[in-house]
Every structure is written in C-alpha cells, then in structure tokens.
CSV table of C-alpha atoms in Angstrom, one decimal:
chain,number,residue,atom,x,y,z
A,1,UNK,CA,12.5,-5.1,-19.6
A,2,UNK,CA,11.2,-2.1,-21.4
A,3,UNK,CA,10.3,-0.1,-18.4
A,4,UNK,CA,13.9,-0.7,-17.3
A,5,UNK,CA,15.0,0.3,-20.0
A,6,UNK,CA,13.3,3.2,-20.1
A,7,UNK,CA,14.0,4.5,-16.7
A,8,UNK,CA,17.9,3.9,-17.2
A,9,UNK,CA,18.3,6.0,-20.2
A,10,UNK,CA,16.5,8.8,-18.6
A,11,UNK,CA,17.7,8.6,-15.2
A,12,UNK,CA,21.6,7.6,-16.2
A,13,UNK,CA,21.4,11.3,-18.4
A,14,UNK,CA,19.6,13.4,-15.5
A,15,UNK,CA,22.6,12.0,-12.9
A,16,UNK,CA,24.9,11.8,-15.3
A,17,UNK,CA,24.3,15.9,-15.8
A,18,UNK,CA,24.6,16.7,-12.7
A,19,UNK,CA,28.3,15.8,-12.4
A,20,UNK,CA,28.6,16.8,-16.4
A,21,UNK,CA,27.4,20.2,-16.0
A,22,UNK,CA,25.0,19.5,-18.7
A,23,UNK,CA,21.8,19.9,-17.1
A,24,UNK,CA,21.1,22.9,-19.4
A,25,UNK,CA,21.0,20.8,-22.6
A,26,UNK,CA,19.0,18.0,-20.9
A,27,UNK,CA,15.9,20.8,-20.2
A,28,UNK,CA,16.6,22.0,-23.5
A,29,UNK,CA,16.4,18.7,-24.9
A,30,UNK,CA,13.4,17.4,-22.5
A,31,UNK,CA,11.1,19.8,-24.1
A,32,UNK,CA,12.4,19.7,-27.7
A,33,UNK,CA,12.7,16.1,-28.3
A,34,UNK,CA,8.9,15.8,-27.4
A,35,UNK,CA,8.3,18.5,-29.8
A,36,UNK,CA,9.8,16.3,-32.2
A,37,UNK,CA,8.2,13.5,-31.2
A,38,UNK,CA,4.7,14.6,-32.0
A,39,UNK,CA,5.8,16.1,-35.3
A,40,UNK,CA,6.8,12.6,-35.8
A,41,UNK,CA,3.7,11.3,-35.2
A,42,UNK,CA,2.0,13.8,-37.1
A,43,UNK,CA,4.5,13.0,-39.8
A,44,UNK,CA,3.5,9.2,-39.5
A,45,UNK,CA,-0.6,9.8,-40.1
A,46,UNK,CA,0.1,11.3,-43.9
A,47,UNK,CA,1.8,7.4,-44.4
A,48,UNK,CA,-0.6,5.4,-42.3
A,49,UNK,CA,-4.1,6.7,-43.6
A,50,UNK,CA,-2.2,6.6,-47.4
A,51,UNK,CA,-0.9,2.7,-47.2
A,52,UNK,CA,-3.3,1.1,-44.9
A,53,UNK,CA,-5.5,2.7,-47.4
A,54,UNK,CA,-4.3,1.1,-49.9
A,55,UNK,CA,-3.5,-2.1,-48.4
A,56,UNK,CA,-7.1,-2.5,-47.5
A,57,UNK,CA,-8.2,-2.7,-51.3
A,58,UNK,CA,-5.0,-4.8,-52.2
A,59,UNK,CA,-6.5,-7.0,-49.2
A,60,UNK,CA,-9.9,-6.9,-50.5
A,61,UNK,CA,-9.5,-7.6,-53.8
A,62,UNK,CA,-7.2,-10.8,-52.7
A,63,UNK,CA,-3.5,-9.3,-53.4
A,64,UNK,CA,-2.2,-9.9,-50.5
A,65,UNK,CA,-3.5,-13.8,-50.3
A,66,UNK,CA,-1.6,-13.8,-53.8
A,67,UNK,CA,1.7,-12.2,-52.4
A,68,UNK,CA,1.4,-14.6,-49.1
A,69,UNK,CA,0.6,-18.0,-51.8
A,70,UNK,CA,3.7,-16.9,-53.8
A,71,UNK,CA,6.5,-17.1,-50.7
A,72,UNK,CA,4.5,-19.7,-48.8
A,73,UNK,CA,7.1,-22.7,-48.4
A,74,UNK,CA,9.7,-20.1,-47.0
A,75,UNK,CA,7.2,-18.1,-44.5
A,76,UNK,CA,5.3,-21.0,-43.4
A,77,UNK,CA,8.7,-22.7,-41.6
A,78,UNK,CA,9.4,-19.4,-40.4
A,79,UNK,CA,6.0,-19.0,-38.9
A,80,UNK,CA,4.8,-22.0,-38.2
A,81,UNK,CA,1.9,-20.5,-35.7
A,82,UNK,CA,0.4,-18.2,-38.9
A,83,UNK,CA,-1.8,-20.1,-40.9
A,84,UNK,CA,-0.8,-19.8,-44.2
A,85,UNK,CA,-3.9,-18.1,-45.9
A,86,UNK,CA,-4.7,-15.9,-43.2
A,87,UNK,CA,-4.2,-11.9,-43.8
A,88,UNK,CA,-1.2,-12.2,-41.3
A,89,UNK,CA,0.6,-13.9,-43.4
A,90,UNK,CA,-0.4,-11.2,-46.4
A,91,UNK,CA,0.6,-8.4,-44.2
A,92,UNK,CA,3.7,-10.1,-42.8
A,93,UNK,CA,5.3,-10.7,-46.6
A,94,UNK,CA,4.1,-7.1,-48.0
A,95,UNK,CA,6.1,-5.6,-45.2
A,96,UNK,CA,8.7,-7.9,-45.8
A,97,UNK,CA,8.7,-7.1,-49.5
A,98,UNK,CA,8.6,-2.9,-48.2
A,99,UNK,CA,11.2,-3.4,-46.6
A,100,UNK,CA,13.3,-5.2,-49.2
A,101,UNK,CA,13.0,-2.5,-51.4
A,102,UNK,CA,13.6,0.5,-48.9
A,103,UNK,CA,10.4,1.9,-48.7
A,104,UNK,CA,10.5,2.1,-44.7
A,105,UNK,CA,7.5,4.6,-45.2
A,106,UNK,CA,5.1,1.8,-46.1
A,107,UNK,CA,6.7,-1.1,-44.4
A,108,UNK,CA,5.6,0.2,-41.3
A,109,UNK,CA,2.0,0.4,-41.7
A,110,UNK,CA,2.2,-3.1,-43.3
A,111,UNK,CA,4.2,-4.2,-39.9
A,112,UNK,CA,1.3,-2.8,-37.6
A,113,UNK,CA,-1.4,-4.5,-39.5
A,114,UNK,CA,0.7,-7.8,-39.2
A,115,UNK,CA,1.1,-7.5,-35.9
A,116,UNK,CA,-3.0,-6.2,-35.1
A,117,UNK,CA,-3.3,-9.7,-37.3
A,118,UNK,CA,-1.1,-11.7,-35.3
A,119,UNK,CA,-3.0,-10.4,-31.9
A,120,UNK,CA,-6.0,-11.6,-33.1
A,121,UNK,CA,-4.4,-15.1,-33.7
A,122,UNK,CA,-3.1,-14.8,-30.0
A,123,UNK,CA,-6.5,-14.4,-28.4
A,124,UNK,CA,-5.8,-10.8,-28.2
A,125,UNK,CA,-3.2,-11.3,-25.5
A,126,UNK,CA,-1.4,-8.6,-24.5
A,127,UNK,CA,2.1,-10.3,-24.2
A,128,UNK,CA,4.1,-11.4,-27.1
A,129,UNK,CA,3.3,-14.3,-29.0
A,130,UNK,CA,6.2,-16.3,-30.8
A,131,UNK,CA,5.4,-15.1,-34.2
A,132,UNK,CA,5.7,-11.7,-32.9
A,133,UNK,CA,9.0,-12.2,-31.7
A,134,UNK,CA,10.1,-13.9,-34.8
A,135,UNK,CA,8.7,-11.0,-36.8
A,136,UNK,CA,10.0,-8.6,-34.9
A,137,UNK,CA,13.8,-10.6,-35.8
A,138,UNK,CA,13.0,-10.0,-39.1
A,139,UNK,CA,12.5,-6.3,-38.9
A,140,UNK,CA,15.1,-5.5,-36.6
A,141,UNK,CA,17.5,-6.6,-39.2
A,142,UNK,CA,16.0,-5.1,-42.1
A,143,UNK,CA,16.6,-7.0,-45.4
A,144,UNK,CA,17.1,-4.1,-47.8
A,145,UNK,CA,18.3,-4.7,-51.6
A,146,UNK,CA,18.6,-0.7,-51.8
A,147,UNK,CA,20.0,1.4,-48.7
A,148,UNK,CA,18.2,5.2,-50.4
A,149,UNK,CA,19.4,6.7,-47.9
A,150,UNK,CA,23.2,6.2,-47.6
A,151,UNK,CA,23.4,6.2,-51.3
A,152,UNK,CA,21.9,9.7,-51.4
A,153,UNK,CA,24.0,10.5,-48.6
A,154,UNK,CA,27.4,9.6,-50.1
A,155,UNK,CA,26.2,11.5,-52.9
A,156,UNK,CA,25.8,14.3,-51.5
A,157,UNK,CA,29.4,14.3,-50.4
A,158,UNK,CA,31.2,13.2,-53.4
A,159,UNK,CA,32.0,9.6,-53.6
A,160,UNK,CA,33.2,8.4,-57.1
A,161,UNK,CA,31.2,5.2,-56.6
A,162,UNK,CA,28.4,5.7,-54.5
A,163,UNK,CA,27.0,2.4,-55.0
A,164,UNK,CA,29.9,0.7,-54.2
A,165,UNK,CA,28.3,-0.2,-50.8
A,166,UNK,CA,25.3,-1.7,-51.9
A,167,UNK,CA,26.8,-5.7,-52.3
A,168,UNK,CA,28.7,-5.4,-49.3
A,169,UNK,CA,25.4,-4.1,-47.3
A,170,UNK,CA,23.0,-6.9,-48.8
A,171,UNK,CA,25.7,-9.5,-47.9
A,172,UNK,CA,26.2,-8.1,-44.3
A,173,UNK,CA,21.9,-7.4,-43.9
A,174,UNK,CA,22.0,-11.0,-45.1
A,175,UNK,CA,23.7,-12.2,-42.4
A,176,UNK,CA,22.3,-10.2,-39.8
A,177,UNK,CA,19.0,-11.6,-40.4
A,178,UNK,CA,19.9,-15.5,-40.9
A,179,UNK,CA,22.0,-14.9,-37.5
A,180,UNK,CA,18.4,-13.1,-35.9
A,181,UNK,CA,16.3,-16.0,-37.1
A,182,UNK,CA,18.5,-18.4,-35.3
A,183,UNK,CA,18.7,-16.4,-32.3
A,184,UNK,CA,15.2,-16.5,-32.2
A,185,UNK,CA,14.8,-19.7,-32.7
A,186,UNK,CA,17.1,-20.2,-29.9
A,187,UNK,CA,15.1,-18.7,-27.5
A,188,UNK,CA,12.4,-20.2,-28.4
A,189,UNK,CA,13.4,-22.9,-27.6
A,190,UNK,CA,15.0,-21.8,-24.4
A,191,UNK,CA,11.4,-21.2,-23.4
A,192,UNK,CA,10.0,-24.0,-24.5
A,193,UNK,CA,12.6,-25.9,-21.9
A,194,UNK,CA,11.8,-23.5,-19.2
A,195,UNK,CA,8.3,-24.4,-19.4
A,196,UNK,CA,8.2,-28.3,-19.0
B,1,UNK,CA,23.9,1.3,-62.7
B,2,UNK,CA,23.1,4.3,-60.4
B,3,UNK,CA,20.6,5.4,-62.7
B,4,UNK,CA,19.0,2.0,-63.0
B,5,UNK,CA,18.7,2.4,-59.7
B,6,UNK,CA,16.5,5.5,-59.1
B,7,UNK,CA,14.6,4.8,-61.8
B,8,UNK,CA,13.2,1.9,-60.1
B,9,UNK,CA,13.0,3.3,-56.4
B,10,UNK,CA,10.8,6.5,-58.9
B,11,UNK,CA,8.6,3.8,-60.6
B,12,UNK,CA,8.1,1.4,-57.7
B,13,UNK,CA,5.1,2.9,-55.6
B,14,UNK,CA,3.2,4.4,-58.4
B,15,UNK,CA,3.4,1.2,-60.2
B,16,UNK,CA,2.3,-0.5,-56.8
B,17,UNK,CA,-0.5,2.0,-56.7
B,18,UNK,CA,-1.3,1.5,-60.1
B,19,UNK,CA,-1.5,-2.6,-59.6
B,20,UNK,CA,-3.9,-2.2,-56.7
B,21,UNK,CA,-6.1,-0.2,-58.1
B,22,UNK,CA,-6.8,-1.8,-61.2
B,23,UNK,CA,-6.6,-5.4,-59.3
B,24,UNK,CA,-9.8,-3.6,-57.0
B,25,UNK,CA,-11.3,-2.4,-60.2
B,26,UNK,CA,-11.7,-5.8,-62.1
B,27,UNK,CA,-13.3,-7.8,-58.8
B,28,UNK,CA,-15.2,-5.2,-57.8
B,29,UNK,CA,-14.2,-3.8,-54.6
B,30,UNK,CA,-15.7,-0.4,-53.9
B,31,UNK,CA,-12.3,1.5,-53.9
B,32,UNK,CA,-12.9,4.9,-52.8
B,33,UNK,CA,-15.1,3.8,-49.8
B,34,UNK,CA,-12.3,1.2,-48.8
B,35,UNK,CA,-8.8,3.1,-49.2
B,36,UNK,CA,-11.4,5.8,-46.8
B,37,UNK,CA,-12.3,3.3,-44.3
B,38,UNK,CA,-8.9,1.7,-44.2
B,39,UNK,CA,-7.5,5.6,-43.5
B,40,UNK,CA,-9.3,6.3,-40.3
B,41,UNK,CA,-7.6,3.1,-39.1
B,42,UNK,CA,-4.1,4.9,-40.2
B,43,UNK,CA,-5.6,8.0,-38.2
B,44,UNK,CA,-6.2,5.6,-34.8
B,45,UNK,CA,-3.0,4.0,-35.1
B,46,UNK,CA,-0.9,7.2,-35.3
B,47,UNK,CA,-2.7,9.0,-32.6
B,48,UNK,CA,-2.6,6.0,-30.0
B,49,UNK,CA,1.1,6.0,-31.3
B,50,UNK,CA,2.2,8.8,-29.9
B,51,UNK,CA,2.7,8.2,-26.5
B,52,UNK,CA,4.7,5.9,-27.2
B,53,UNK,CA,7.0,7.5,-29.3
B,54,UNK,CA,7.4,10.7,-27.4
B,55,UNK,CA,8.1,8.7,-23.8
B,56,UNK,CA,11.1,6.9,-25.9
B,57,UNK,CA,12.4,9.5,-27.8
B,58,UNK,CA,12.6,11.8,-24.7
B,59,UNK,CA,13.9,9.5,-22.7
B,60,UNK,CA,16.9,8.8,-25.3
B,61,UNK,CA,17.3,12.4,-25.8
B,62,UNK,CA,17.9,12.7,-22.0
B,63,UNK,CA,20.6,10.7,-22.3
B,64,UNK,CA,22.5,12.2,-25.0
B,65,UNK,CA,22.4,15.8,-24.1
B,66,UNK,CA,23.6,14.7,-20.8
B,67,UNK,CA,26.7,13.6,-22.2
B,68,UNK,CA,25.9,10.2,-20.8
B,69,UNK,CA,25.8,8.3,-24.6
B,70,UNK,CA,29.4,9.7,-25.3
B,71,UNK,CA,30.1,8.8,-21.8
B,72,UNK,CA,29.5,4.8,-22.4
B,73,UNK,CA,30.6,4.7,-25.6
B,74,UNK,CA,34.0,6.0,-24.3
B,75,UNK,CA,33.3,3.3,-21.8
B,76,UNK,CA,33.1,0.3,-24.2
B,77,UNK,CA,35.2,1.6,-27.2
B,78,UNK,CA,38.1,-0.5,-25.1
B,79,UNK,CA,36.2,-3.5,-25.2
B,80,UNK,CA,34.5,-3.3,-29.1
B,81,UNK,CA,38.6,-2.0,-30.0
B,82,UNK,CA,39.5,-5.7,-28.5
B,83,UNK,CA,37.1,-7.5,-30.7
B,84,UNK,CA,38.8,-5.7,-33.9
B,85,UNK,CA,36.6,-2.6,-34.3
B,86,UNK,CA,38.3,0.6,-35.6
B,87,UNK,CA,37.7,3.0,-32.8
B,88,UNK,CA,36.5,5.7,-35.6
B,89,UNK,CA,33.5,3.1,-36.2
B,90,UNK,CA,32.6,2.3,-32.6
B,91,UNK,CA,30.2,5.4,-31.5
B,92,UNK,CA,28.3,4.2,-34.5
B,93,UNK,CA,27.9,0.8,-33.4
B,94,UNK,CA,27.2,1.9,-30.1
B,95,UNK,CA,24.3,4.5,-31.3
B,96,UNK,CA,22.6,2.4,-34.2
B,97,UNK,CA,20.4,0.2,-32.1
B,98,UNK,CA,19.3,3.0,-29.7
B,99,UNK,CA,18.3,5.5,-32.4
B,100,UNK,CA,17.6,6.1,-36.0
B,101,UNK,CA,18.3,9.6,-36.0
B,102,UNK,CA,21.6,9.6,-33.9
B,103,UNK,CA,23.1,6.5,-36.1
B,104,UNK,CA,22.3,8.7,-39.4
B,105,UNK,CA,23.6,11.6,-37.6
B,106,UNK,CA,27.5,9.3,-37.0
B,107,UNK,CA,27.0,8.1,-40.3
B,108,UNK,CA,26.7,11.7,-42.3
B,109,UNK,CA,29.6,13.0,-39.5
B,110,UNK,CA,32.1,10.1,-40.1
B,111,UNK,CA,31.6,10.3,-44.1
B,112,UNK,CA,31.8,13.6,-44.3
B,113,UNK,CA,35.2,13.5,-41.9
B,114,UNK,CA,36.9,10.6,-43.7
B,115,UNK,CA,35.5,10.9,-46.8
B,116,UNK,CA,32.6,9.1,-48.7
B,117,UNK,CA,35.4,6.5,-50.5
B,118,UNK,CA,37.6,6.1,-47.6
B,119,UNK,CA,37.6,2.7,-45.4
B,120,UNK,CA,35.5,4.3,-42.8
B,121,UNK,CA,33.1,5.8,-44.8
B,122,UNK,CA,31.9,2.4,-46.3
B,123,UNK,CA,31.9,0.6,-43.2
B,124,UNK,CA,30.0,3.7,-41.7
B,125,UNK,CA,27.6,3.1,-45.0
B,126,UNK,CA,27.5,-1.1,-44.7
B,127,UNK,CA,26.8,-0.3,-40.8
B,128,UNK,CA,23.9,2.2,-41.5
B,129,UNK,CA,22.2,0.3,-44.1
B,130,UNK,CA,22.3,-3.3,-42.6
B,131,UNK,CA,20.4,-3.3,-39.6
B,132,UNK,CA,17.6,-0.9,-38.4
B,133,UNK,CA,16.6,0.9,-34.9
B,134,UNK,CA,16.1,-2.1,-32.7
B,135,UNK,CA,14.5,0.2,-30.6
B,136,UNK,CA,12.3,2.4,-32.4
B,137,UNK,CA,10.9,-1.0,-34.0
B,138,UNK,CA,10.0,-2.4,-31.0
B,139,UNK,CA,8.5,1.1,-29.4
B,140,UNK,CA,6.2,1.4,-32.8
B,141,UNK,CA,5.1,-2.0,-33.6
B,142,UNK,CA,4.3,-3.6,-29.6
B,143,UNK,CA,3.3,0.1,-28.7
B,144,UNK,CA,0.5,0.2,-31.4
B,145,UNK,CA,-1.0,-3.0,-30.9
B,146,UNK,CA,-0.8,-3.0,-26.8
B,147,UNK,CA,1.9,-5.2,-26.5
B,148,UNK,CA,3.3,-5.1,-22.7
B,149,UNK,CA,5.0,-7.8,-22.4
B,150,UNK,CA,7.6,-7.9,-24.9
B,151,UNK,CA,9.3,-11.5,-23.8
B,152,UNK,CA,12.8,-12.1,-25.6
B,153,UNK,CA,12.1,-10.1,-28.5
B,154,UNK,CA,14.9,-7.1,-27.5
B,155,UNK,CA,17.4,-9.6,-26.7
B,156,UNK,CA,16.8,-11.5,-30.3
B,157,UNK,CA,16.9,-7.2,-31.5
B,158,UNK,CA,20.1,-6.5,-29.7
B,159,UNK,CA,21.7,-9.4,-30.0
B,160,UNK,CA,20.5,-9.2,-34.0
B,161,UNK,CA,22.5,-5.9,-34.4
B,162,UNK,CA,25.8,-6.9,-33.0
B,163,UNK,CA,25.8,-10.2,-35.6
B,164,UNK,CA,25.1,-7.1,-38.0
B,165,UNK,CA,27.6,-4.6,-36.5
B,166,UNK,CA,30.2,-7.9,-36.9
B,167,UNK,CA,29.4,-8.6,-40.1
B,168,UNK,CA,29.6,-5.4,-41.7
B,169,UNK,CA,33.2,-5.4,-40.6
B,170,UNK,CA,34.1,-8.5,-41.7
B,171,UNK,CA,33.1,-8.1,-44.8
B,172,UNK,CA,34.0,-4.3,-45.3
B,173,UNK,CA,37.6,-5.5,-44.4
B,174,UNK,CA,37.3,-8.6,-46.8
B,175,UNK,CA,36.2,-6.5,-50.0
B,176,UNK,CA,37.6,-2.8,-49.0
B,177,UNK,CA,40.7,-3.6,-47.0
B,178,UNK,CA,42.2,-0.8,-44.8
C-alpha cells in the first residue's frame, strides 16, 4: 500500500509537469526537499538521544511501570495483546501522555520505543501486529489538551482571543480518536472474518 | 487563562526532568551511564530514519511543485463542497493528512487572509490542531522499527482524519456559527 503510495505521489507530479509546465519547480524541489529531509533528521537526533535518554532512567528506576499501573483498566481494553506490566505498555502511555500535552518533540521517541517494544512482543515480525495498528489510531488522531502551535500562530496575527480554539479542538480531537478506535476495531475484526 | 497556559507548557519538561532524575537517584540507577547508553540508541534510530524520511518527503514535494496537489484538490473541492465544507477550508482538509508542513503552511495562509477571529480562521485552527500527519506518523514510526507490511493501519489513519476533518466543522459551526 505504501509503495503505491509512494510511486503515485511522485509519478502523478513528474506527469502531471509535463502538461503543467512545471517541470522546473519539480527539479528544484527534487533536490531541495531531500535537503530538508536530512536536516530533519539531523534535527530529530538532538530529541531522540535527549528523551530516550531520559526515558531509559525513568524506565529503570520503574516510572514508567508506575505511569502504565496508573491508566491500566483503560489501556489494557485497548490493547488487549500488551501485557499490562510490560515496558510497552509504559512507553505506549508516556507517549500518550506527550502527546496530550503537545510536546510532539518527545512523543515521538516515546512512540518508537513503543513500537521497538511491541516488535518484540510480535516475534520480531516484520508486518504489523494489531497493537501496532491500534497505536498507530491513537497517534494519527493526536489527543492534544494544548494545540502550541496554532495558539502561537493566531498570536502572532492578532486574534483578540487566541485561545478561543482550544475547547472546540479538544472536543473535535476527541472525536476523531473515539471514531479511530472504532475504525480500528472494525478492521480488526474484518480480518479476523477473513481469516476463518 | 493564556498565561496559565504558558506557564505550564514552560514548567512541564523541566519539572518532567526534574521527576526522573530524582526518582533515578533514590533507587539507585546509575544516571549518567544510562541517559548515555539510552542516547546512542536515539543516534541509531535517527540515522536508520532517514531514508525513510527523505524518500517520503521528496516524493510529496514532487507532487506539489508539480502543481498536481492544487490539481486534486480543485478536483474534489466539488465533492467535500457537497458534504458541507466551505470551499475556503477544503485545500486544508485535502493537505493535512499528506503533510505536516503543507497543512501548517494552509493554516498560517488562510488565518492570515481571513483573519485569526474570523469563521475560517477557527476552523482552519480546530482543523490543524485535531488530527496529526497520517503520513508522516506512519513513515517515522513503521520506518524505524522495519515495519513493511503496514496491514490496515493507513486506512484506520485516513479514514481517522476525515471523522476529524468532519468534526471540526460540526462543531466550529455549532459554537462559531458563520
């Protein structure tokens, strides 16, 4: 699906220039975007060494089984397939928790480790295991109690209430993810259909 | 309320910081030689993250200096403008699953145009903050632990972001009204 994916976004824009007259920008952009790219990867090494740093000793020193004990009767139901005291689970809610309060920055190292975690659990399969998929849910619709970004943003430009957006996002982000889970869940299902 | 605000997004990592490393301290975990360890995994991660990351992100920049992401977005605006969306809104919708730094590019345009306290500049806001890059989430986190075969997990993401996209105008039209 990926590799599809892939190949239609690059090969719809190379045709697509041809009749455009736009086949300037795309070289342009060929070679600039993969500057950016690695820059962004630099960018991400500063955060990854920091927080997986860190996460290590809050793993060590059994913080992260005392985060995972403390929303276990909600996680557990969601993944059933993650024991609840292994360090999945403890990676799974810290990210979780980044993410709640808009600290993208550190949610994503958290996320990797989950997911290294939830490999191992999958006998180091390479395709996706359930939990994965339902993590992934979770993540693609972003619980945020804060959005930093678009409050800074209409800040910048003025508003009288820049704020103002920040019940009507949590209701909508709430939504989004209760309608992801069941999506999920959905397919899940589906699969498990499919299979007998 | 503001200020309430960014005084806590200030305080929270230090204080996060702060709890970890005085929760090492007390049961004895060699700190120094852990946080190090745990950073050369960072370093491996973000190196054998990179191909990743720069096949996607070129790819998706091939298709928007082509013109060919204005092209479909002109393409479906009929269809989202059926289903109720304001056609100011829809290259937004269009762009936010695909990528991170388009979606906040729409966003910072269409506030800027209308105005930060105008009907479209809160749905643009609602719409930015609610979901995240389907995309990019599923290039960085399968990508850096091998995943190659994703199963349903995009459709879940896509399918995810247009509950999202929905909502956010729902409610923005509940609470904001035109």
């Amino acid at each position: 699906m990926v590799n599809l994916i892939w190949v239609f976004l690059a090969v719809s824009g190379i045709v697509y220039a041809m009749f455009n007259g736009t086949m300037d920008d795309v070289n342009e952009a060929i070679f600039e975007s993969a500057d950016e790219a690695v820059m962004l990867s630099i960018g991400l090494i500063s955060v990854l060494v920091f927080w997986i740093g860190m996460m290590r000793i809050a793993e060590e020193a059994g913080l992260l089984r005392g985060l995972a004990n403390l929303f276990k009767p909600i996680f557990k139901r969601l993944f059933p397939e993650v024991p609840p005291d292994h360090p999945a689970m403890g990676y799974i809610l810290s990210n979780f928790s980044a993410n709640l309060f808009g600290l993208g920055n550190a949610a994503t190292p958290m996320g990797i480790k989950a997911m290294n975690e939830m490999k191992k659990l999958n006998n180091d399969s390479k395709a996706a295991s359930r939990s994965m998929i339902t993590f992934l849910a979770l993540n693609t619709s972003s619980v945020t109690l804060i959005p930093t970004t678009v409050i800074a943003i209409r800040m910048q430009y003025g508003s009288v209430s820049p704020t103002e957006i920040v019940g009507t996002t949590i209701l909508a982000t709430s939504i989004s993810t209760i309608g992801a889970i069941c999506i999920d869940r959905f397919f899940y299902y589906r699969r498990i259909r499919r299979n007998q | 309320m503001m200020s309430m605000i960014t005084t806590i997004s200030t305080w929270i990592i230090p204080f996060i910081i702060l709890i970890v490393l005085i929760a090492g301290t007390i049961k004895k975990v060699p700190t120094y030689e852990t946080f190090v360890e745990g950073g050369k995994e960072g370093i491996q991660m973000a190196i054998s993250l990179l191909p990743f990351l720069l096949g996607m992100i070129v790819a998706i920049s091939i298709f928007r200096a082509s013109g060919a992401m204005e092209g479909l977005v002109a393409l479906i605006s009929p269809v989202l403008q059926i289903m109720g969306i304001p056609s100011d809104i829809v290259p937004l919708a269009a762009v936010r699953p695909i990528s991170g730094t388009a979606a906040l590019a729409v966003t910072t345009d269409l506030i800027k145009e209308f105005g930060p306290d105008s009907f479209i500049g809160k749905l643009a806001s609602t719409m930015q903050g609610s979901t995240d890059t389907t995309l990019y989430i599923l290039t960085v986190y399968f990508g850096a632990v091998g995943i190659k075969k994703m199963g349903d997990a995009l459709k879940v993401g896509l399918l995810a972001d247009l509950i999202g996209i929905i909502a956010s105008i729902t409610i923005c039209t509940y609470f904001f009204g035109f």
